[in-house]
Amino acid sequence: MYRLFRFFRPYTLNLSWVIVFLFAQSIAELYLPTLMADVVNNGMMKGDTGYIWKYGSYMLLVALGSSFCSIVGSYLSSIVGMGFGKDVRDKVFSRVESYSLQEFDKIGTASLITRTTNDITQVQTLVVMGLRFMVYAPIMCVGGIIMAFSKDKRLTLILAVVLPVMLILIGSLAGVIVPLFKAMQVKLDKVNLVLRENLTGIRVIRAFNRLRSENERFRKANRDLTDNSIKVNKIMASIQPAMIIIMNLTSISIIWFGGHRISQNVMQVGDMMAFLQYAMQVMFSIIMVTIMFVMVPRAQASATRINEVLDVEPVICDPPRGRESGGRVGHVEFRDVTFSYPGAELPAVRNISFAAHPGEVTAIIGGTGSGKSTLINLIPRFYDVESGCVLVDGVDVRQMAQKELRAKIGFVPQTPILFSGTVAENIRYGKDDATDEEISHAAEIAQASEFIAAMKNGYESLISQGGTNLSGGQKQRLSIARALVRRPGIYILDDSFSALDFKTDARLRAALKKETTASTLIIVAQRVGTVMDADRIIVLDEGRIVGIGKHKELMGTCVVYREIVSSQLSEEEIA
Ligand code: ADP
Ligand code: MG
């Protein structure tokens, strides 16, 4: 929690003003009952109207001043609190942006969202409340006791009995509430997780008729959160009447004992009324502080979760001094690369060595789960290798600035991801300053121009969130166009033809080959037809290279390749 306090630094000036105004407010409020006692004792009891008018209007002024300070104080503390929240959110967001995929896998997307929104809100709420209470309540409590004592020493004994009772009661209730509050964030995480999975997986859920069980799963998480909140609120609700009873009993006893003292002529009426008010102020401030202390653990749990996000040092970061590649373009080399996912028993790929050069097409083929995607994810350094090294343009990817490395690569991921916006915007994502010609050229090669032209507004047609208004093949072609528009030295296409029909697949590859004569093309594919005429085919099996060469060579030497081929092509085609 305290580590988040560094975010207050830009608001130091505002903070000092908050303290000044709240201080002024509490002093004014402490002064009011004394003034009232004067008016009652010296004005009303003696029938001096002039005195009442004079001190009465004085009281009014002090009251107005106190309200003014209270308003300005709240205003300033809101500015500080909201600014604090905004800064923390910014910081968390930019930290998450720098995460590598490993860190995303670790914390989880749903939890990252809760942490950036709800957790920060919790801390922010506490900050806004805390700023007010932390200054105001202690002054009111201590000041109130001192002032009450100055009005009548004997009556102060009542407070000496009531306050400990109150503290014990509140303390024991807080002991029950705090663990419940702490559990709240985790339960909220769960609700978010289920909700997110449901929203993104709605098609699958419908197709498999899992609506009912998914509903049940959500209901359970939701119920869990609700039960917890209800428990907390029940206890909180019981505090209030208990406090009112205690306060009323205190009032009665002050009036009872005060009345006796007045009839013995050792106390004045005005002083008793002032004493009553001081007692109330003291008790209110204690309640305020308790509310704060109940809220602190929840915010504390949130603060820990925020700090967890901020503390993660991305395992993949830029070297202090990036090495230049010295003008070489389009060279990719794997030297005895082995890599395993964190926590996995076996390496996902092992002992991979090969080199790809400009103008060549390297195809990677292999069964699902054989490590094809893993292998090519190592080139843009989405993950770091375990041993061996990956060289791009002659430089180890770990010695290059990530930005520079990724600028060399046109990457088409296995699942095409589009962003909400127009078709043109999505293609321009690959290159900010692409002209309209460049965009339509890229679309042309990616065989996308036909269906784009058929859309209602052409390149200005809107793509909905996640590209749901396009077919799988259309999405694939747009994400290929997005990579093409960059004109990088290295193209990586991860199974990007899987949703295309054979004709489009063939046309696309022919156009691609013409376009990329000076670049290196690395294509992952399932279909033999797609890879057959590549300059180099790498056959992967369980993370290992079991064959490398041209189609003809592999047919003679590689059993796995022959099996893949014979499962897909008929006898005549093979011959
Ligand atoms: P392919 O693309 O050839 O179908 P992948 O490279 O995606 O295969 O997967 C290779 C292996 O690595 C699989 O056994 C898979 O379970 C595992 N794997 C893939 N992604 C992850 C990940 N993010 N975390 C842990 N294991 C993974
Ligand atoms: Mg894959």
Coordinates of C-alpha atoms and ligand atoms in Angstrom, one line a residue:
M1 CA 0.0 0.0 0.0
Y2 CA 2.6 2.5 1.1
R3 CA 4.6 1.7 -2.1
L4 CA 1.7 3.2 -4.1
F5 CA 2.1 6.5 -2.2
R6 CA 4.8 7.5 -4.7
F7 CA 1.9 8.3 -7.0
F8 CA 1.0 11.2 -4.7
R9 CA 4.2 13.1 -5.7
P10 CA 2.7 15.2 -8.4
Y11 CA -0.1 16.3 -6.0
T12 CA 2.0 17.5 -3.1
L13 CA 0.8 21.1 -3.4
N14 CA -2.9 20.1 -3.6
L15 CA -2.4 17.7 -0.7
S16 CA -1.1 20.5 1.6
W17 CA -4.0 22.6 0.7
V18 CA -6.4 19.7 1.6
I19 CA -4.7 19.5 5.0
V20 CA -4.9 23.3 5.5
F21 CA -8.6 23.4 4.7
L22 CA -9.6 20.4 6.7
F23 CA -7.6 21.7 9.6
A24 CA -9.5 25.0 9.4
Q25 CA -12.8 23.2 9.2
S26 CA -12.2 21.1 12.3
I27 CA -11.0 24.1 14.3
A28 CA -14.2 26.0 13.3
E29 CA -16.4 23.0 14.3
L30 CA -14.6 22.7 17.6
Y31 CA -15.1 26.4 18.3
L32 CA -18.9 26.4 17.6
P33 CA -20.2 24.6 20.7
T34 CA -18.1 27.0 22.9
L35 CA -19.6 30.0 21.2
M36 CA -23.1 28.5 21.7
A37 CA -22.4 27.9 25.4
D38 CA -21.5 31.7 25.6
V39 CA -24.7 32.7 23.9
V40 CA -26.8 30.5 26.2
N41 CA -25.0 31.4 29.4
N42 CA -24.5 35.1 28.9
G43 CA -27.3 35.9 26.5
M44 CA -30.3 33.7 26.9
M45 CA -30.1 33.0 30.7
K46 CA -29.7 36.7 31.4
G47 CA -32.1 38.0 28.7
D48 CA -29.5 40.1 27.0
T49 CA -30.8 40.3 23.4
G50 CA -27.9 42.4 22.1
Y51 CA -25.4 39.8 23.3
I52 CA -27.5 37.1 21.5
W53 CA -27.5 39.0 18.3
K54 CA -23.8 39.8 18.4
Y55 CA -22.6 36.3 19.2
G56 CA -25.4 34.6 17.2
S57 CA -24.2 36.3 14.0
Y58 CA -20.7 35.5 15.0
M59 CA -21.7 31.8 15.2
L60 CA -23.3 32.0 11.8
L61 CA -20.1 33.3 10.3
V62 CA -18.0 30.6 11.8
A63 CA -20.5 28.0 10.6
L64 CA -20.4 29.4 7.1
G65 CA -16.6 29.4 7.1
S66 CA -16.5 25.8 8.2
S67 CA -18.8 24.8 5.4
F68 CA -16.7 26.6 2.9
C69 CA -13.5 24.9 4.1
S70 CA -15.4 21.5 4.0
I71 CA -16.4 22.1 0.4
V72 CA -13.0 23.2 -0.8
G73 CA -11.4 20.4 1.1
S74 CA -13.6 17.8 -0.5
Y75 CA -13.1 19.3 -3.9
L76 CA -9.3 19.3 -3.6
S77 CA -9.2 15.8 -2.1
S78 CA -11.3 14.5 -5.0
I79 CA -8.9 16.0 -7.5
V80 CA -6.0 14.3 -5.7
G81 CA -7.8 11.0 -5.4
M82 CA -9.0 10.8 -9.0
G83 CA -5.6 12.0 -10.3
F84 CA -3.9 9.3 -8.2
G85 CA -6.2 6.7 -9.7
K86 CA -5.6 7.9 -13.3
D87 CA -1.8 7.8 -12.8
V88 CA -1.8 4.3 -11.3
R89 CA -4.1 3.1 -14.2
D90 CA -1.7 4.6 -16.8
K91 CA 1.3 3.0 -15.1
V92 CA -0.3 -0.4 -14.9
F93 CA -1.4 -0.3 -18.5
S94 CA 2.0 0.7 -19.8
R95 CA 3.6 -2.0 -17.7
V96 CA 1.2 -4.6 -19.0
E97 CA 2.0 -3.5 -22.6
S98 CA 5.7 -4.3 -21.9
Y99 CA 4.9 -7.8 -20.7
S100 CA 6.1 -10.7 -22.8
L101 CA 3.6 -13.6 -23.5
Q102 CA 5.0 -15.5 -20.6
E103 CA 3.8 -12.9 -18.1
F104 CA 0.4 -12.7 -19.7
D105 CA 0.1 -16.5 -19.3
K106 CA 1.0 -16.1 -15.6
I107 CA -1.4 -13.5 -14.3
G108 CA -4.2 -14.1 -16.8
T109 CA -6.2 -11.6 -18.9
A110 CA -9.3 -11.6 -16.8
S111 CA -7.3 -10.8 -13.6
L112 CA -5.3 -8.1 -15.4
I113 CA -8.6 -6.4 -16.3
T114 CA -10.0 -6.5 -12.8
R115 CA -6.7 -5.2 -11.4
T116 CA -6.6 -2.3 -13.8
T117 CA -10.2 -1.4 -13.1
N118 CA -11.8 -2.5 -9.9
D119 CA -8.7 -2.9 -7.7
I120 CA -7.5 0.6 -8.6
T121 CA -11.0 2.0 -7.9
Q122 CA -10.8 0.4 -4.4
V123 CA -7.6 2.1 -3.6
Q124 CA -8.8 5.3 -5.1
T125 CA -12.0 5.3 -3.0
L126 CA -9.9 4.8 0.1
V127 CA -7.6 7.6 -0.8
V128 CA -10.5 10.1 -1.3
M129 CA -12.1 9.1 2.0
G130 CA -8.8 8.7 3.8
L131 CA -7.6 12.1 2.9
R132 CA -10.7 13.6 4.6
F133 CA -10.9 11.4 7.6
M134 CA -7.3 11.1 8.4
V135 CA -6.9 14.8 9.1
Y136 CA -10.4 15.6 10.3
A137 CA -11.1 12.7 12.6
P138 CA -8.0 12.8 14.8
I139 CA -8.4 16.5 15.4
M140 CA -12.1 16.2 16.2
C141 CA -11.5 13.3 18.5
V142 CA -8.6 14.7 20.5
G143 CA -9.9 18.3 20.3
G144 CA -13.4 17.2 21.3
I145 CA -12.1 15.4 24.4
I146 CA -10.0 18.4 25.4
M147 CA -12.8 20.8 24.9
A148 CA -15.3 18.6 26.8
F149 CA -12.9 18.3 29.6
S150 CA -12.5 22.1 29.8
K151 CA -16.3 22.4 30.0
D152 CA -16.8 20.0 32.9
K153 CA -14.2 17.6 34.4
R154 CA -16.6 15.3 36.3
L155 CA -18.9 14.7 33.3
T156 CA -15.9 13.6 31.2
L157 CA -16.0 10.4 33.2
I158 CA -19.0 9.4 31.1
L159 CA -16.8 9.4 28.0
A160 CA -14.2 7.4 29.9
V161 CA -16.8 4.6 30.2
V162 CA -18.5 4.9 26.8
L163 CA -15.5 5.2 24.5
P164 CA -13.8 1.9 25.5
V165 CA -17.1 0.1 25.2
M166 CA -17.5 1.5 21.7
L167 CA -13.9 0.6 20.7
I168 CA -14.3 -3.0 21.8
L169 CA -17.5 -3.4 20.0
I170 CA -16.2 -1.9 16.8
G171 CA -13.0 -3.8 17.0
S172 CA -14.6 -7.2 17.3
L173 CA -16.9 -6.5 14.4
A174 CA -14.0 -5.3 12.3
G175 CA -12.3 -8.6 13.1
V176 CA -15.1 -10.4 11.4
I177 CA -15.4 -8.1 8.4
V178 CA -11.8 -7.7 7.4
P179 CA -11.3 -11.3 6.1
L180 CA -14.6 -11.1 4.2
F181 CA -13.4 -7.9 2.6
K182 CA -10.1 -9.5 1.6
A183 CA -11.9 -12.4 -0.1
M184 CA -14.0 -10.0 -2.1
Q185 CA -11.4 -9.2 -4.9
V186 CA -10.6 -12.9 -5.6
K187 CA -14.4 -13.6 -6.0
L188 CA -14.7 -10.7 -8.3
D189 CA -11.9 -12.0 -10.4
K190 CA -13.7 -15.3 -10.7
V191 CA -16.9 -13.6 -11.9
N192 CA -14.9 -11.6 -14.5
L193 CA -13.2 -14.8 -15.7
V194 CA -16.4 -16.7 -16.2
L195 CA -18.0 -13.7 -17.8
R196 CA -15.1 -13.1 -20.2
E197 CA -15.0 -16.7 -21.2
N198 CA -18.7 -16.7 -21.9
L199 CA -18.6 -13.6 -24.0
T200 CA -15.7 -14.7 -26.1
G201 CA -16.8 -18.3 -26.4
I202 CA -20.5 -17.7 -27.0
R203 CA -20.6 -19.5 -30.4
V204 CA -19.0 -22.7 -29.0
I205 CA -21.3 -22.5 -25.9
R206 CA -24.4 -22.3 -28.2
A207 CA -23.1 -24.9 -30.6
F208 CA -22.6 -27.4 -27.8
N209 CA -25.7 -26.5 -26.0
R210 CA -23.8 -25.6 -22.9
L211 CA -25.8 -22.5 -22.1
R212 CA -27.4 -24.1 -19.1
S213 CA -24.2 -25.3 -17.5
E214 CA -22.4 -22.0 -18.3
N215 CA -25.3 -20.2 -16.7
E216 CA -24.9 -22.4 -13.7
R217 CA -21.1 -21.7 -13.6
F218 CA -21.7 -18.0 -13.7
R219 CA -24.5 -18.2 -11.2
K220 CA -22.2 -20.0 -8.8
A221 CA -19.4 -17.4 -9.1
N222 CA -21.9 -14.6 -8.8
R223 CA -23.7 -16.1 -5.8
D224 CA -20.4 -16.5 -4.1
L225 CA -19.6 -12.9 -4.5
T226 CA -23.1 -11.8 -3.5
D227 CA -23.1 -13.9 -0.4
N228 CA -19.8 -12.5 0.7
S229 CA -21.0 -8.9 0.1
I230 CA -24.3 -9.5 1.9
K231 CA -22.5 -10.9 4.9
V232 CA -20.3 -7.8 5.0
N233 CA -23.2 -5.5 4.6
K234 CA -25.2 -7.2 7.3
I235 CA -22.4 -6.6 9.7
M236 CA -21.9 -3.1 8.6
A237 CA -25.7 -2.5 8.9
S238 CA -25.7 -3.8 12.4
I239 CA -23.0 -1.4 13.4
Q240 CA -25.1 1.6 12.7
P241 CA -28.0 1.0 15.1
A242 CA -25.6 -0.2 17.7
M243 CA -23.8 3.1 17.5
I244 CA -27.0 5.1 17.6
I245 CA -28.1 3.3 20.7
I246 CA -24.7 4.0 22.3
M247 CA -24.8 7.6 21.3
N248 CA -28.4 8.1 22.6
L249 CA -27.6 6.4 25.9
T250 CA -24.6 8.7 26.2
S251 CA -26.8 11.7 25.5
I252 CA -29.3 10.6 28.2
S253 CA -26.6 10.1 30.8
I254 CA -25.0 13.4 30.0
I255 CA -28.3 15.2 30.4
W256 CA -29.1 13.2 33.6
F257 CA -25.9 13.8 35.3
G258 CA -25.5 17.3 33.8
G259 CA -29.0 18.2 35.1
H260 CA -28.0 17.2 38.6
R261 CA -24.9 19.3 38.4
I262 CA -26.9 22.3 37.1
S263 CA -29.4 22.0 40.0
Q264 CA -26.4 21.9 42.4
N265 CA -25.2 25.1 40.7
V266 CA -21.8 23.7 39.7
M267 CA -22.5 23.8 36.0
Q268 CA -24.2 26.1 33.6
V269 CA -26.9 25.1 31.0
G270 CA -24.9 26.3 28.0
D271 CA -21.8 24.3 29.1
M272 CA -23.9 21.1 29.3
M273 CA -25.2 21.7 25.8
A274 CA -21.7 22.3 24.5
F275 CA -20.5 19.2 26.4
L276 CA -23.2 17.1 24.7
Q277 CA -22.1 18.3 21.3
Y278 CA -18.4 17.6 22.0
A279 CA -19.3 14.1 23.1
M280 CA -21.1 13.5 19.8
Q281 CA -18.2 14.9 17.8
V282 CA -15.8 12.6 19.5
M283 CA -18.0 9.5 18.9
F284 CA -18.6 10.4 15.3
S285 CA -14.9 10.8 14.6
I286 CA -14.3 7.4 16.2
I287 CA -16.9 5.8 13.9
M288 CA -15.2 7.5 10.9
V289 CA -11.8 6.1 11.8
T290 CA -13.3 2.7 12.2
I291 CA -14.9 2.8 8.8
M292 CA -11.5 3.7 7.4
F293 CA -9.8 0.9 9.2
V294 CA -12.3 -1.6 7.9
M295 CA -11.8 -0.3 4.4
V296 CA -8.0 -0.4 4.6
P297 CA -7.6 -4.2 4.4
R298 CA -9.7 -4.4 1.3
A299 CA -7.7 -1.6 -0.4
Q300 CA -4.6 -3.3 0.9
A301 CA -5.5 -6.5 -0.8
S302 CA -6.1 -4.5 -4.0
A303 CA -2.8 -2.6 -3.6
T304 CA -1.0 -5.9 -3.3
R305 CA -2.6 -7.1 -6.5
I306 CA -1.7 -3.8 -8.3
N307 CA 1.9 -4.0 -7.1
E308 CA 2.1 -7.5 -8.4
V309 CA 1.4 -6.2 -11.8
L310 CA 3.8 -3.4 -11.4
D311 CA 6.6 -5.6 -10.0
V312 CA 6.7 -8.1 -12.8
E313 CA 10.0 -7.6 -14.6
P314 CA 9.3 -8.7 -18.2
V315 CA 11.7 -11.6 -18.9
I316 CA 12.1 -10.3 -22.4
C317 CA 13.6 -6.8 -22.4
D318 CA 15.9 -4.8 -24.6
P319 CA 19.6 -5.1 -24.3
P320 CA 21.3 -2.0 -22.9
R321 CA 22.9 -1.4 -26.3
G322 CA 21.1 -2.9 -29.3
R323 CA 23.4 -4.3 -32.0
E324 CA 22.8 -3.2 -35.6
S325 CA 22.5 -5.8 -38.3
G326 CA 24.7 -3.9 -40.6
G327 CA 22.4 -3.6 -43.6
R328 CA 21.7 -7.3 -44.0
V329 CA 18.1 -8.0 -44.8
G330 CA 16.1 -11.2 -44.7
H331 CA 18.4 -13.7 -43.0
V332 CA 17.0 -16.0 -40.4
E333 CA 19.1 -18.7 -38.8
F334 CA 18.4 -21.2 -36.0
R335 CA 21.4 -22.7 -34.3
D336 CA 20.6 -25.8 -32.2
V337 CA 17.6 -24.1 -30.6
T338 CA 15.7 -25.8 -27.7
F339 CA 12.7 -24.2 -26.0
S340 CA 10.2 -25.3 -23.4
Y341 CA 7.2 -23.4 -22.1
P342 CA 7.4 -22.5 -18.5
G343 CA 6.2 -25.4 -16.4
A344 CA 6.2 -27.9 -19.3
E345 CA 8.0 -31.2 -18.8
L346 CA 9.3 -31.7 -22.3
P347 CA 10.7 -29.0 -24.6
A348 CA 8.2 -27.9 -27.2
V349 CA 11.0 -27.7 -29.8
R350 CA 14.5 -29.1 -29.6
N351 CA 17.8 -29.0 -31.5
I352 CA 16.4 -26.9 -34.3
S353 CA 19.0 -25.8 -36.8
F354 CA 18.4 -24.3 -40.2
A355 CA 19.0 -21.1 -42.2
A356 CA 16.7 -19.1 -44.5
H357 CA 17.9 -16.5 -47.0
P358 CA 16.3 -13.8 -49.1
G359 CA 14.4 -15.0 -52.1
E360 CA 13.8 -18.4 -50.6
V361 CA 10.6 -20.0 -49.4
T362 CA 11.0 -22.1 -46.3
A363 CA 8.0 -24.2 -45.5
I364 CA 7.3 -25.9 -42.1
I365 CA 5.0 -28.9 -42.1
G366 CA 4.1 -31.3 -39.3
G367 CA 1.1 -32.6 -37.3
T368 CA -0.8 -30.4 -34.9
G369 CA 1.2 -29.9 -31.7
S370 CA 4.4 -30.7 -33.4
G371 CA 5.8 -27.2 -32.4
K372 CA 5.4 -25.3 -35.7
S373 CA 3.9 -22.2 -34.1
T374 CA 6.3 -22.4 -31.2
L375 CA 9.2 -22.4 -33.6
I376 CA 8.2 -19.3 -35.5
N377 CA 7.2 -17.4 -32.3
L378 CA 10.8 -17.5 -31.4
I379 CA 11.8 -15.4 -34.4
P380 CA 10.0 -12.1 -33.3
R381 CA 11.2 -13.1 -29.8
F382 CA 7.8 -13.6 -28.3
Y383 CA 9.6 -16.1 -26.1
D384 CA 13.3 -16.5 -25.4
V385 CA 15.1 -19.7 -26.3
E386 CA 16.3 -22.0 -23.6
S387 CA 19.5 -22.9 -25.4
G388 CA 21.1 -22.3 -28.8
C389 CA 20.3 -19.0 -30.5
V390 CA 18.1 -17.4 -33.2
L391 CA 19.8 -15.0 -35.5
V392 CA 18.1 -12.5 -37.6
D393 CA 20.3 -10.7 -40.2
G394 CA 23.3 -12.2 -38.4
V395 CA 22.5 -10.8 -35.0
D396 CA 21.2 -12.8 -32.0
V397 CA 17.6 -11.6 -31.5
R398 CA 18.4 -11.1 -27.8
Q399 CA 21.0 -8.5 -28.7
M400 CA 18.6 -6.5 -30.8
A401 CA 16.1 -3.9 -29.7
Q402 CA 12.7 -5.5 -29.9
K403 CA 11.3 -2.7 -31.9
E404 CA 14.0 -2.9 -34.5
L405 CA 13.7 -6.7 -34.7
R406 CA 9.9 -6.6 -35.2
A407 CA 10.1 -3.9 -37.8
K408 CA 12.0 -6.4 -39.9
I409 CA 9.2 -9.0 -39.8
G410 CA 5.8 -9.2 -41.3
F411 CA 4.0 -11.6 -39.0
V412 CA 0.7 -13.3 -39.7
P413 CA -0.5 -15.1 -36.6
Q414 CA -2.3 -18.5 -36.7
T415 CA -5.5 -16.9 -35.4
P416 CA -6.1 -13.7 -37.4
I417 CA -6.7 -10.8 -35.1
L418 CA -8.4 -7.7 -36.5
F419 CA -9.3 -4.5 -34.7
S420 CA -12.5 -2.6 -34.8
G421 CA -12.3 0.1 -37.4
T422 CA -12.3 0.2 -41.2
V423 CA -10.7 -2.2 -43.6
A424 CA -8.1 0.4 -44.6
E425 CA -7.2 1.1 -41.0
N426 CA -6.7 -2.5 -40.3
I427 CA -4.3 -2.9 -43.2
R428 CA -2.6 0.4 -42.3
Y429 CA -1.9 -1.2 -38.9
G430 CA 1.2 -2.7 -40.6
K431 CA 2.6 0.6 -41.7
D432 CA 1.3 3.9 -40.3
D433 CA 2.1 6.1 -43.3
A434 CA 1.0 3.7 -46.0
T435 CA -0.6 5.4 -49.0
D436 CA -4.0 4.3 -50.4
E437 CA -2.1 2.8 -53.4
E438 CA 0.1 0.7 -51.1
I439 CA -2.9 -0.5 -49.2
S440 CA -4.8 -1.5 -52.3
H441 CA -1.7 -3.2 -53.7
A442 CA -1.2 -5.2 -50.5
A443 CA -4.9 -6.2 -50.6
E444 CA -4.5 -7.2 -54.3
I445 CA -1.6 -9.6 -53.6
A446 CA -3.4 -11.0 -50.5
Q447 CA -6.3 -11.8 -52.9
A448 CA -8.5 -9.6 -50.7
S449 CA -9.4 -6.8 -53.1
E450 CA -12.3 -8.7 -54.6
F451 CA -14.2 -9.2 -51.4
I452 CA -13.3 -5.7 -50.2
A453 CA -14.8 -4.3 -53.4
A454 CA -17.9 -6.3 -52.8
M455 CA -18.3 -4.8 -49.3
K456 CA -20.7 -1.8 -49.1
N457 CA -18.1 0.9 -48.5
G458 CA -15.1 -0.8 -50.0
Y459 CA -12.0 0.1 -48.0
E460 CA -14.0 2.2 -45.7
S461 CA -16.3 -0.6 -44.6
L462 CA -16.4 -1.1 -40.9
I463 CA -15.0 -4.2 -39.3
S464 CA -16.6 -5.1 -36.0
Q465 CA -14.8 -6.0 -32.9
G466 CA -12.7 -9.1 -33.4
G467 CA -13.6 -9.1 -37.1
T468 CA -16.8 -11.0 -36.5
N469 CA -18.5 -9.7 -39.6
L470 CA -15.9 -11.5 -41.8
S471 CA -15.3 -15.1 -42.7
G472 CA -12.2 -16.9 -41.5
G473 CA -10.6 -16.8 -44.9
Q474 CA -11.4 -13.1 -45.3
K475 CA -9.8 -12.4 -41.9
Q476 CA -6.7 -14.4 -42.9
R477 CA -6.3 -12.5 -46.2
L478 CA -6.7 -9.1 -44.4
S479 CA -4.0 -10.1 -41.9
I480 CA -1.8 -11.2 -44.7
A481 CA -2.3 -7.8 -46.4
R482 CA -1.5 -6.1 -43.1
A483 CA 1.9 -7.9 -43.1
L484 CA 2.5 -7.2 -46.8
V485 CA 2.0 -3.5 -46.6
R486 CA 5.1 -3.2 -44.4
R487 CA 7.3 -4.7 -47.1
P488 CA 9.6 -6.3 -44.5
G489 CA 12.6 -8.5 -45.2
I490 CA 11.1 -11.5 -43.5
Y491 CA 7.5 -12.8 -43.9
I492 CA 6.2 -15.3 -41.4
L493 CA 2.9 -16.9 -42.1
D494 CA 1.5 -19.3 -39.5
D495 CA -0.9 -21.6 -41.2
S496 CA -2.4 -18.6 -42.9
F497 CA -3.9 -20.4 -45.8
S498 CA -5.9 -22.9 -43.8
A499 CA -9.3 -21.3 -44.4
L500 CA -8.7 -20.6 -48.1
D501 CA -10.0 -22.8 -50.9
F502 CA -7.4 -24.4 -53.1
K503 CA -7.8 -22.0 -56.0
T504 CA -7.3 -18.9 -53.8
D505 CA -4.5 -20.6 -51.9
A506 CA -2.6 -21.2 -55.2
R507 CA -3.3 -17.7 -56.6
L508 CA -2.1 -16.1 -53.3
R509 CA 1.1 -18.1 -53.2
A510 CA 1.9 -17.2 -56.8
A511 CA 1.3 -13.5 -56.2
L512 CA 3.2 -13.6 -53.0
K513 CA 6.2 -15.3 -54.6
K514 CA 6.4 -12.6 -57.3
E515 CA 6.0 -9.8 -54.7
T516 CA 8.6 -11.1 -52.2
T517 CA 11.5 -12.0 -54.5
A518 CA 13.9 -10.1 -52.2
S519 CA 12.5 -11.3 -49.0
T520 CA 12.6 -14.5 -46.9
L521 CA 9.3 -16.3 -46.7
I522 CA 8.6 -18.7 -43.9
I523 CA 5.3 -20.5 -44.3
V524 CA 3.7 -22.9 -41.8
A525 CA 1.2 -25.1 -43.5
Q526 CA -0.9 -28.3 -43.2
R527 CA -1.4 -28.9 -46.9
V528 CA 1.2 -30.6 -48.9
G529 CA 0.0 -28.6 -52.0
T530 CA 1.0 -25.4 -50.2
V531 CA 4.5 -26.4 -49.4
M532 CA 5.4 -28.7 -52.3
D533 CA 7.3 -26.1 -54.4
A534 CA 9.1 -24.5 -51.5
D535 CA 12.9 -24.2 -51.6
R536 CA 13.2 -25.9 -48.3
I537 CA 10.7 -28.0 -46.4
I538 CA 11.2 -28.6 -42.7
V539 CA 9.3 -31.5 -41.4
L540 CA 8.6 -31.3 -37.7
D541 CA 7.6 -34.2 -35.4
E542 CA 7.2 -33.8 -31.7
G543 CA 9.4 -30.7 -31.7
R544 CA 12.2 -32.2 -33.6
I545 CA 13.3 -31.8 -37.2
V546 CA 12.9 -35.2 -38.9
G547 CA 13.6 -34.1 -42.4
I548 CA 14.8 -31.0 -44.3
G549 CA 15.0 -30.5 -48.0
K550 CA 13.0 -30.2 -51.2
H551 CA 9.9 -32.2 -51.9
K552 CA 11.6 -34.7 -54.1
E553 CA 14.4 -35.4 -51.7
L554 CA 12.1 -35.7 -48.7
M555 CA 9.9 -38.2 -50.6
G556 CA 12.9 -40.4 -50.8
T557 CA 14.4 -39.9 -47.3
C558 CA 11.7 -38.8 -44.8
V559 CA 9.1 -41.3 -43.6
V560 CA 7.0 -38.8 -41.8
Y561 CA 6.9 -36.6 -44.9
R562 CA 5.9 -39.5 -47.1
E563 CA 3.1 -40.4 -44.7
I564 CA 1.8 -36.8 -44.7
V565 CA 1.9 -36.7 -48.5
S566 CA 0.2 -40.1 -49.0
S567 CA -2.5 -39.1 -46.5
Q568 CA -3.4 -36.1 -48.7
L569 CA -2.6 -36.8 -52.3
S570 CA -3.8 -39.6 -54.6
E571 CA -1.3 -42.0 -56.2
E572 CA -1.3 -40.2 -59.5
E573 CA -0.6 -36.9 -57.9
I574 CA 2.3 -38.2 -56.0
A575 CA 3.8 -39.7 -59.1
Ligands
ADP1 P1 1.5 -26.5 -33.8 O1 1.6 -25.0 -34.1 O2 2.5 -27.3 -34.5 O3 0.2 -27.1 -33.9 P2 2.3 -25.5 -31.2 O4 3.7 -24.9 -31.5 O5 1.2 -24.6 -31.1 O6 2.0 -26.6 -32.3 O7 2.4 -26.3 -29.9 C1 3.5 -27.2 -29.6 C2 3.3 -27.7 -28.1 O8 3.5 -26.7 -27.2 C3 2.0 -28.3 -27.8 O9 2.2 -29.6 -27.1 C4 1.3 -27.4 -26.9 O10 0.6 -28.0 -26.0 C5 2.4 -26.6 -26.3 N1 2.1 -25.2 -26.1 C6 1.7 -24.3 -27.1 N2 1.5 -23.1 -26.6 C7 1.7 -23.1 -25.2 C8 1.7 -22.2 -24.1 N3 1.4 -20.9 -24.3 N4 2.0 -22.6 -22.9 C9 2.3 -23.9 -22.7 N5 2.4 -24.9 -23.7 C10 2.1 -24.5 -24.9
MG2 MG 0.2 -23.8 -34.8

